[in-house]
mmCIF file of C-alpha atoms in Angstrom:
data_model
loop_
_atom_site.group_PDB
_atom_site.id
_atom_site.type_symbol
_atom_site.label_atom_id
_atom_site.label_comp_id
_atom_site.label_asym_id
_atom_site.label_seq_id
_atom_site.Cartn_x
_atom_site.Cartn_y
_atom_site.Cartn_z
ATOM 1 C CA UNK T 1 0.000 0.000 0.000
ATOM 2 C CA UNK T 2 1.447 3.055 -0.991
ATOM 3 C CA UNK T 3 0.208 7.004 -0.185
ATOM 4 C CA UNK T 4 0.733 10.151 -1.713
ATOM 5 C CA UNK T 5 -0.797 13.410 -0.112
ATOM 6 C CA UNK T 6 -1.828 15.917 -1.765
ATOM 7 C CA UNK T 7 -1.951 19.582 -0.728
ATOM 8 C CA UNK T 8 -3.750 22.980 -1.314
ATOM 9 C CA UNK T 9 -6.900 21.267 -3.776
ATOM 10 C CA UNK T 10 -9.209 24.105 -4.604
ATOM 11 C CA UNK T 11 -12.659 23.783 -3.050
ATOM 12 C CA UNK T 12 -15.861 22.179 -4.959
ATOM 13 C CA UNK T 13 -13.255 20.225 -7.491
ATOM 14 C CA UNK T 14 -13.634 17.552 -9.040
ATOM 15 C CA UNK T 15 -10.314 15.422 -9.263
ATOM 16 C CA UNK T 16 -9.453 12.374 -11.489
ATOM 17 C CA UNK T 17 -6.819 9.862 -10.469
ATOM 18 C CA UNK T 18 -4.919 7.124 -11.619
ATOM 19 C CA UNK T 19 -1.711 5.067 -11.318
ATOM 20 C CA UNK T 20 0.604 2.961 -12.670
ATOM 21 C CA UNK T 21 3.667 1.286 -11.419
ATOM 22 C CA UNK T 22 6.792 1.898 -13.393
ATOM 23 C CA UNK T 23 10.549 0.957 -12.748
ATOM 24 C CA UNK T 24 13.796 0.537 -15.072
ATOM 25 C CA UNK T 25 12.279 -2.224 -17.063
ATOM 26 C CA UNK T 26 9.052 -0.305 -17.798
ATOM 27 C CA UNK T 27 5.515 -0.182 -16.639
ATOM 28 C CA UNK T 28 2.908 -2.081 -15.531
ATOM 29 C CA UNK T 29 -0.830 -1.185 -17.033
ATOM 30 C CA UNK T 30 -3.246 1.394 -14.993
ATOM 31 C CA UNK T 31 -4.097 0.154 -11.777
ATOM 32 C CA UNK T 32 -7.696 -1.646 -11.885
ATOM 33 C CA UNK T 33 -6.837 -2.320 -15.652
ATOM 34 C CA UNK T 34 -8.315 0.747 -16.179
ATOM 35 C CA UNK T 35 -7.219 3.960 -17.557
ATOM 36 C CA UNK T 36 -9.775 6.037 -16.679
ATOM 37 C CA UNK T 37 -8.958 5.932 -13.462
ATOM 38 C CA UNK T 38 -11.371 6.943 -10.289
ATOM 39 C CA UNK T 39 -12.548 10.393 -9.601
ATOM 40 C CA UNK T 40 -13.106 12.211 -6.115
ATOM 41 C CA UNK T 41 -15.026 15.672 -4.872
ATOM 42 C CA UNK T 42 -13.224 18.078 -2.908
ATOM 43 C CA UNK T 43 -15.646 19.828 -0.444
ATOM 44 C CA UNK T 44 -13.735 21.705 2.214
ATOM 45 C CA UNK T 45 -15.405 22.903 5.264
ATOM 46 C CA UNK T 46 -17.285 26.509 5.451
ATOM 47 C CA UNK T 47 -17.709 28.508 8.700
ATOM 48 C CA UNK T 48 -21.371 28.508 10.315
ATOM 49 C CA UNK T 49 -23.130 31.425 8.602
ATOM 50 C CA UNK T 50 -23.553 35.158 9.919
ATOM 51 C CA UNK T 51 -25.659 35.255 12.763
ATOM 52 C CA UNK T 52 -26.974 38.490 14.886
ATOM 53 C CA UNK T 53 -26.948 39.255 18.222
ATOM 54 C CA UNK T 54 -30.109 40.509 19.873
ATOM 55 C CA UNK T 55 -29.226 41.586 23.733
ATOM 56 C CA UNK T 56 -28.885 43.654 25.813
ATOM 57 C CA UNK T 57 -28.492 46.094 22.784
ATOM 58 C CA UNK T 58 -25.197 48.062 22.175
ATOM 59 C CA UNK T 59 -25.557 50.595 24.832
ATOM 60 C CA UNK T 60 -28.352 49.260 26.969
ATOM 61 C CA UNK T 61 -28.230 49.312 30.883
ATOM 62 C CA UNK T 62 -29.802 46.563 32.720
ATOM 63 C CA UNK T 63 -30.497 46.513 36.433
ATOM 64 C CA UNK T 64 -30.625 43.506 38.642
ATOM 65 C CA UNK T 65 -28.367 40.517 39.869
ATOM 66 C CA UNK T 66 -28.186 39.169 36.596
ATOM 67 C CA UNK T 67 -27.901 39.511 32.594
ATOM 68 C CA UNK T 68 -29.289 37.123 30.039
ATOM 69 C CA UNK T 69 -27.156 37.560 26.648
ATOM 70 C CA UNK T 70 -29.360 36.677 23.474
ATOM 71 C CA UNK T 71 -28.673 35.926 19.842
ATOM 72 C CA UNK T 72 -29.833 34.300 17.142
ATOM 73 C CA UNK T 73 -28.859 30.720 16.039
ATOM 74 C CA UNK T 74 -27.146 29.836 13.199
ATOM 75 C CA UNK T 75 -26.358 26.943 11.117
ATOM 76 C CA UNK T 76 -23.482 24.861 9.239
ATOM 77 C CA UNK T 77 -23.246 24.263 5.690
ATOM 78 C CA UNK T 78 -21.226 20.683 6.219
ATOM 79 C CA UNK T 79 -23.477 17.469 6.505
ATOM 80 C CA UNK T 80 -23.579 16.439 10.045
ATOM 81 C CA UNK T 81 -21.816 19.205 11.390
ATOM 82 C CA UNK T 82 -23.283 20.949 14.355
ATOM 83 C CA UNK T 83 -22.747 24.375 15.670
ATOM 84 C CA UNK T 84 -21.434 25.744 19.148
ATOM 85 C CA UNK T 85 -21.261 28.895 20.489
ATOM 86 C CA UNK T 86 -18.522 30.513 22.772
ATOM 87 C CA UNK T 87 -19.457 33.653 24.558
ATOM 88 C CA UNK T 88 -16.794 36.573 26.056
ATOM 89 C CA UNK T 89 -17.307 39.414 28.270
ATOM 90 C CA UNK T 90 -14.956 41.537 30.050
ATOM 91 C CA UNK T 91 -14.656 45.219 31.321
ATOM 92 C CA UNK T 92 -11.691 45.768 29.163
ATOM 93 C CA UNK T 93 -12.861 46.745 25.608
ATOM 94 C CA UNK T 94 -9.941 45.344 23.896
ATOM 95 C CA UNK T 95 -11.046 42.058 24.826
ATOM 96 C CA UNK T 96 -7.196 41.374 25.728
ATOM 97 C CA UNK T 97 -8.605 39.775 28.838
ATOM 98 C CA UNK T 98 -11.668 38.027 28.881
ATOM 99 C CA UNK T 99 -13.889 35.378 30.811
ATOM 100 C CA UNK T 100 -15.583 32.827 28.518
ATOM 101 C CA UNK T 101 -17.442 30.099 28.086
ATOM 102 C CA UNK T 102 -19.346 27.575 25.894
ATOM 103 C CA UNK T 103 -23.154 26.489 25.044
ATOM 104 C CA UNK T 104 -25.524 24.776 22.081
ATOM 105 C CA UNK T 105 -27.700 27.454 22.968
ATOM 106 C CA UNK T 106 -28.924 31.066 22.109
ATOM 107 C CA UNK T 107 -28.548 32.559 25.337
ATOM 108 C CA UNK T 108 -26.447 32.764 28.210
ATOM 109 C CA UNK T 109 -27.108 33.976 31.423
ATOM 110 C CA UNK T 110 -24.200 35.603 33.727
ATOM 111 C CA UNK T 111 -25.115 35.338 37.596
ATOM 112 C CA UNK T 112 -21.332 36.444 38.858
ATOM 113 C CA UNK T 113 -19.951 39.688 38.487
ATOM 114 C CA UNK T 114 -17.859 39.992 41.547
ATOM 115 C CA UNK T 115 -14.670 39.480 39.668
ATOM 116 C CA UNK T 116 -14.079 40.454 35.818
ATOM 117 C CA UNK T 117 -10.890 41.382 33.757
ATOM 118 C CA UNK T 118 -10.297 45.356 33.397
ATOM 119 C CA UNK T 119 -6.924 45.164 31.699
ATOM 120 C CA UNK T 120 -5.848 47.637 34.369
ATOM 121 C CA UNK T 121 -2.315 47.221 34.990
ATOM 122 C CA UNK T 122 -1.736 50.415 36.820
ATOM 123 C CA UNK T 123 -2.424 48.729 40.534
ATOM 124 C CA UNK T 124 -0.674 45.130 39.830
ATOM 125 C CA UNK T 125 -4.330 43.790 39.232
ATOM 126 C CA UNK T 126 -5.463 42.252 36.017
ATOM 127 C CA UNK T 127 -8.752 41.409 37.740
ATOM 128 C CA UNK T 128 -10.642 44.244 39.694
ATOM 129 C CA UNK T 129 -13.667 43.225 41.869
ATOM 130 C CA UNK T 130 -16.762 44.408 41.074
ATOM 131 C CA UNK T 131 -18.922 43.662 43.465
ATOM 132 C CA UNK T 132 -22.045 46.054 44.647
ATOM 133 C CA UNK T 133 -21.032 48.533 41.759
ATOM 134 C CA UNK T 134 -21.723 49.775 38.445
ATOM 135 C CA UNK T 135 -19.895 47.417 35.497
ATOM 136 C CA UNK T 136 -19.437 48.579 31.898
ATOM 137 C CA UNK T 137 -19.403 44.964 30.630
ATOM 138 C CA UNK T 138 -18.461 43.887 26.316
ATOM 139 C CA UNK T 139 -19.527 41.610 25.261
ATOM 140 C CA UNK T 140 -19.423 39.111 22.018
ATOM 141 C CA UNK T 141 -20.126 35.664 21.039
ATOM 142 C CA UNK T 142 -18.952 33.375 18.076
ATOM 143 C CA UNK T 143 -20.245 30.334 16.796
ATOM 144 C CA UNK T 144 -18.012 27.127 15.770
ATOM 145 C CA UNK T 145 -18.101 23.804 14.394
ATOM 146 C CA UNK T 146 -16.436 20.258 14.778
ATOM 147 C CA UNK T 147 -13.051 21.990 12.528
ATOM 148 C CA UNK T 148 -12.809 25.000 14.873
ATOM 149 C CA UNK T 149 -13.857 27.824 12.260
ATOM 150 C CA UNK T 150 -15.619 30.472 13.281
ATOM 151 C CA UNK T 151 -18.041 33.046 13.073
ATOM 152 C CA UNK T 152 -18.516 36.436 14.556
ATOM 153 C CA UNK T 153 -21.704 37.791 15.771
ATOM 154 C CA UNK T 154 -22.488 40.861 13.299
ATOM 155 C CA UNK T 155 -19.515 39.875 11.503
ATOM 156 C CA UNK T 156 -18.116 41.891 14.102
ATOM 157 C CA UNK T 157 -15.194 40.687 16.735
ATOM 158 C CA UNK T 158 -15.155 44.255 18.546
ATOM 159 C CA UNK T 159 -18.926 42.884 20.089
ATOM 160 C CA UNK T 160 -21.319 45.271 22.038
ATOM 161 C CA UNK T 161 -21.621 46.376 25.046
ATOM 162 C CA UNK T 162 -23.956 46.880 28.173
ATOM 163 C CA UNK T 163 -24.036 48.923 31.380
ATOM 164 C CA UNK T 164 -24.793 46.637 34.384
ATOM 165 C CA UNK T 165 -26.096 48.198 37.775
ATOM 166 C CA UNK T 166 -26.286 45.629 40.489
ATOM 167 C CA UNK T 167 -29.499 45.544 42.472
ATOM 168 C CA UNK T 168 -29.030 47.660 45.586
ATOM 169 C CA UNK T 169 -26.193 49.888 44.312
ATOM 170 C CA UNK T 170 -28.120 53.338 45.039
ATOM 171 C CA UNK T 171 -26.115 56.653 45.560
ATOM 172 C CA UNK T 172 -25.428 56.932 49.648
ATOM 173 C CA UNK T 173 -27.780 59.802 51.477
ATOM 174 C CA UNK T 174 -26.047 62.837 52.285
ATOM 175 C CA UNK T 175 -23.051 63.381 53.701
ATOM 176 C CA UNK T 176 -23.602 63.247 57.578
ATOM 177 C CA UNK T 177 -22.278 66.300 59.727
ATOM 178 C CA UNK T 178 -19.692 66.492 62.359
ATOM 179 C CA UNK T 179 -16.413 64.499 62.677
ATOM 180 C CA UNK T 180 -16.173 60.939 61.109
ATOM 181 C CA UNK T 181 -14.640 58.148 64.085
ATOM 182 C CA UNK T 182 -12.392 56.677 61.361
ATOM 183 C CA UNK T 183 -10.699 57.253 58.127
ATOM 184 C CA UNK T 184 -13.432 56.521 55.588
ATOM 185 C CA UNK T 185 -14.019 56.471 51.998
ATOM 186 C CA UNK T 186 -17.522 57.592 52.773
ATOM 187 C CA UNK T 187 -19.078 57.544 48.792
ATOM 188 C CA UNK T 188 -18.129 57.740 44.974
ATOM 189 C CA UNK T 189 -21.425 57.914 43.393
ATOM 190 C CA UNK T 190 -24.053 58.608 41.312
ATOM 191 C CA UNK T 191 -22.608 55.790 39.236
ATOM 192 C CA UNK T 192 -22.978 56.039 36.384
ATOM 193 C CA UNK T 193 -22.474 59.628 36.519
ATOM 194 C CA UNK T 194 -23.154 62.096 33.854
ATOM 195 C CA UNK T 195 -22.224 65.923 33.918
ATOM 196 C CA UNK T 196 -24.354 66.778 30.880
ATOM 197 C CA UNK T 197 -27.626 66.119 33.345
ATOM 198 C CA UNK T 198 -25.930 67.374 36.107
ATOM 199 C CA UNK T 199 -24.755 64.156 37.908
ATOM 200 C CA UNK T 200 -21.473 65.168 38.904
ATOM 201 C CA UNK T 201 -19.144 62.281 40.234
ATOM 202 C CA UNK T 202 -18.445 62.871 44.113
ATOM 203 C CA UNK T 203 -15.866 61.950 45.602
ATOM 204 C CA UNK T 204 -16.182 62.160 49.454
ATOM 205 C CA UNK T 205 -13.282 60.949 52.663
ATOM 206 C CA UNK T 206 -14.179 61.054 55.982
ATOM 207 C CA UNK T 207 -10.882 61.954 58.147
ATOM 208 C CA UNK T 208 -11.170 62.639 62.137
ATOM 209 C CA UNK T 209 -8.238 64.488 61.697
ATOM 210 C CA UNK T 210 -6.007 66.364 59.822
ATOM 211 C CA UNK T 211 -4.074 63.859 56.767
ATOM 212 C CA UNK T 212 -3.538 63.891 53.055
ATOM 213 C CA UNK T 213 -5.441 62.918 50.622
ATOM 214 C CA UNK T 214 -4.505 62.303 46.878
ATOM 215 C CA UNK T 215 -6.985 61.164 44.496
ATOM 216 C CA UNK T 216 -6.124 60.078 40.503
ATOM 217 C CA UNK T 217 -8.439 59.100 37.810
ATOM 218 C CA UNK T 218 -7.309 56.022 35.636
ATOM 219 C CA UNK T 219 -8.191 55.306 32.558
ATOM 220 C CA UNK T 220 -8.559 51.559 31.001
ATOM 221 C CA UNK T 221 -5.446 51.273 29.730
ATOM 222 C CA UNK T 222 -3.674 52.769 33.074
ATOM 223 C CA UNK T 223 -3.013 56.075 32.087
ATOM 224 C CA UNK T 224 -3.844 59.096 34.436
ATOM 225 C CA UNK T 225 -6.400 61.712 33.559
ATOM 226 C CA UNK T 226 -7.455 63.857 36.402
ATOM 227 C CA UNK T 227 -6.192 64.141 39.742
ATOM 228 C CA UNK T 228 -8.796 65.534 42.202
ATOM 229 C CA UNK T 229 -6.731 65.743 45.279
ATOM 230 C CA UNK T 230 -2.904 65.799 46.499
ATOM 231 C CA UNK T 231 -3.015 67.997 49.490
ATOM 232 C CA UNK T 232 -3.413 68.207 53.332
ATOM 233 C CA UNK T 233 -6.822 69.151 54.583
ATOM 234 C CA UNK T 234 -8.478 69.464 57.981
ATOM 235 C CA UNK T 235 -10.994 66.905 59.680
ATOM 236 C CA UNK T 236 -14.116 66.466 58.959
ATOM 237 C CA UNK T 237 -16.210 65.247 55.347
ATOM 238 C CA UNK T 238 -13.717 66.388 52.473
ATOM 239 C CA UNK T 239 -15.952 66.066 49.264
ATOM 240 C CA UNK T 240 -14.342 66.463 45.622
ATOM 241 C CA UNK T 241 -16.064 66.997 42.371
ATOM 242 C CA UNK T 242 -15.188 65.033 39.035
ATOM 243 C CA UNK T 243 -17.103 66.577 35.889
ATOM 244 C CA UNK T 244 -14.646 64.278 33.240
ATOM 245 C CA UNK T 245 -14.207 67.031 30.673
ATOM 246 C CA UNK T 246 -12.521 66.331 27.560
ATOM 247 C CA UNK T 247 -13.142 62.631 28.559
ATOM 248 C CA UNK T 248 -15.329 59.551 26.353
ATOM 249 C CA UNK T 249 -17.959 57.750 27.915
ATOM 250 C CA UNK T 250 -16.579 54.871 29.711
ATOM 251 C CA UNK T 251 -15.044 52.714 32.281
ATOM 252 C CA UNK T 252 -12.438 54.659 34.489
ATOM 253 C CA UNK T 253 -10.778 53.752 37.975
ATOM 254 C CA UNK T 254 -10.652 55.997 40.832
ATOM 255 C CA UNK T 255 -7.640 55.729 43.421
ATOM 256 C CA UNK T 256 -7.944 57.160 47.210
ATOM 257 C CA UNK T 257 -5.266 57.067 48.816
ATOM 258 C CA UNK T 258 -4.918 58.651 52.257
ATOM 259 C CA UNK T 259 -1.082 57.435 53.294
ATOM 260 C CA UNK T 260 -1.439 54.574 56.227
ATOM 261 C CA UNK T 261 -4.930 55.078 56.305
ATOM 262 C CA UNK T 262 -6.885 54.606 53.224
ATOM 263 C CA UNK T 263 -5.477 52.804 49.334
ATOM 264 C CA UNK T 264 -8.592 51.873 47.524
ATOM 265 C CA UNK T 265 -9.540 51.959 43.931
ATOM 266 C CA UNK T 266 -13.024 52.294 42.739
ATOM 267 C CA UNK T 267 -14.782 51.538 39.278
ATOM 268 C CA UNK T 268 -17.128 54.493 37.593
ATOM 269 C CA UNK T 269 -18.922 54.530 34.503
ATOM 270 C CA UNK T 270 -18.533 57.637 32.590
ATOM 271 C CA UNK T 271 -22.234 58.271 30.526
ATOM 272 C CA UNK T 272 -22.817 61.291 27.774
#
């Protein structure tokens, strides 16, 4: 038994074979007797088709404990071949980190947002927690088959994306009076905020007594932005105000740091 392989074929060819033995005496007749030879169909394997996704639409916010991703199914060209879906969401929209997973079907519901990749390398933390607070979450989803090709959702690997507010994450009530017992990061909120309505981000530190405070605005990608605070300042409720001008709507980190006291970073979702 003898093989020869044959490489690159063009797809939906038809290809005609034969063979003969042959050595320094001469040649034996076509194999079979036949010199017609036998004939084969090249079909290589296509990609499941284009297939949309449905929601949360680009831009939507959704409120409660949960999301429920939706999309249309989609099918497979190749006989017998059956279609999969993998799904990807993250808070960093260059995908460069990402949680994932796998289903036959058209949805996917997430349940756990306490942890999700940012991409933010500026604190030594690929993954930020996100628990009880606002998430700007992308999202996409592709669908595969047995040979591993796949298929964007709208054709489209950048994906959409969806503002998440966890149930219970409502801005604090005002900022008491009088001197705080302990160093505090009293609020950051409303979250979302959005200075074209008004809604201001606040920043407010409770100190019972005199320290420094320095507060910088991070971008995704680590870079600063703003710094609200880098300065001593007397006991009490220090509040500072973050309009974002000149800034896209988006995920940004804020950092509190009161030296020995306070180091905390904090998610907020820039809306216009």
């Amino acid at each position: 038994q003898h093989e020869n392989e044959l490489d690159e074929l063009p797809d939906s060819t038809t290809v005609f074979w034969r063979v003969k033995a042959s050595n320094e005496y001469g040649q034996t007749t076509w194999a079979d007797d036949d010199t017609t030879g036998w004939s084969f169909r090249v079909m290589l394997p296509t990609p499941p088709a284009e297939f949309p996704m449905w929601e949360p639409a680009d831009g939507d916010t959704v409120r409660g404990d949960s999301v429920t991703l939706q999309w249309s199914g989609t099918g497979d060209a190749d006989a017998g071949d059956s279609v999969r879906y993998e799904i990807q969401w993250t808070a960093d929209p260059t995908f460069s980190l990402f949680l994932s997973d796998t289903t036959a079907d058209t949805t996917y519901t997430i349940t756990d947002f306490s942890v999700i990749p940012s991409g933010m390398g500026t604190f030594g933390e690929d993954f930020l927690e996100a628990a009880d607070d606002t998430v700007l979450v992308y999202w996409r989803v592709r669908a595969f088959d047995r040979f591993g090709l796949g298929t964007w959702a709208n054709d489209d690997s950048t994906g959409w994306s969806f503002l998440f507010i966890e149930t219970g994450n409502e801005p604090p009530t005002p900022v008491p009076p009088g001197i705080p017992v302990e160093y505090t990061l009293w609020g950051v909120y409303p979250n979302p905020f959005n200075p074209e309505l008004n809604l201001d981000l606040n920043v407010v530190v409770g100190l019972p007594h005199r320290a420094h405070i320095r507060i910088r605005v991070y971008n995704v990608l680590g870079r600063l932005v703003a710094e609200l605070a880098d300065n001593d300042f007397p006991q009490g409720y220090r509040a500072f105000n973050f309009r974002g001008q000149g800034l896209a709507s988006g995920l940004y980190f804020i950092h509190v740091e009161v030296p020995n006291r306070i180091n905390t970073v904090k998610k907020v979702v820039l809306l216009r």
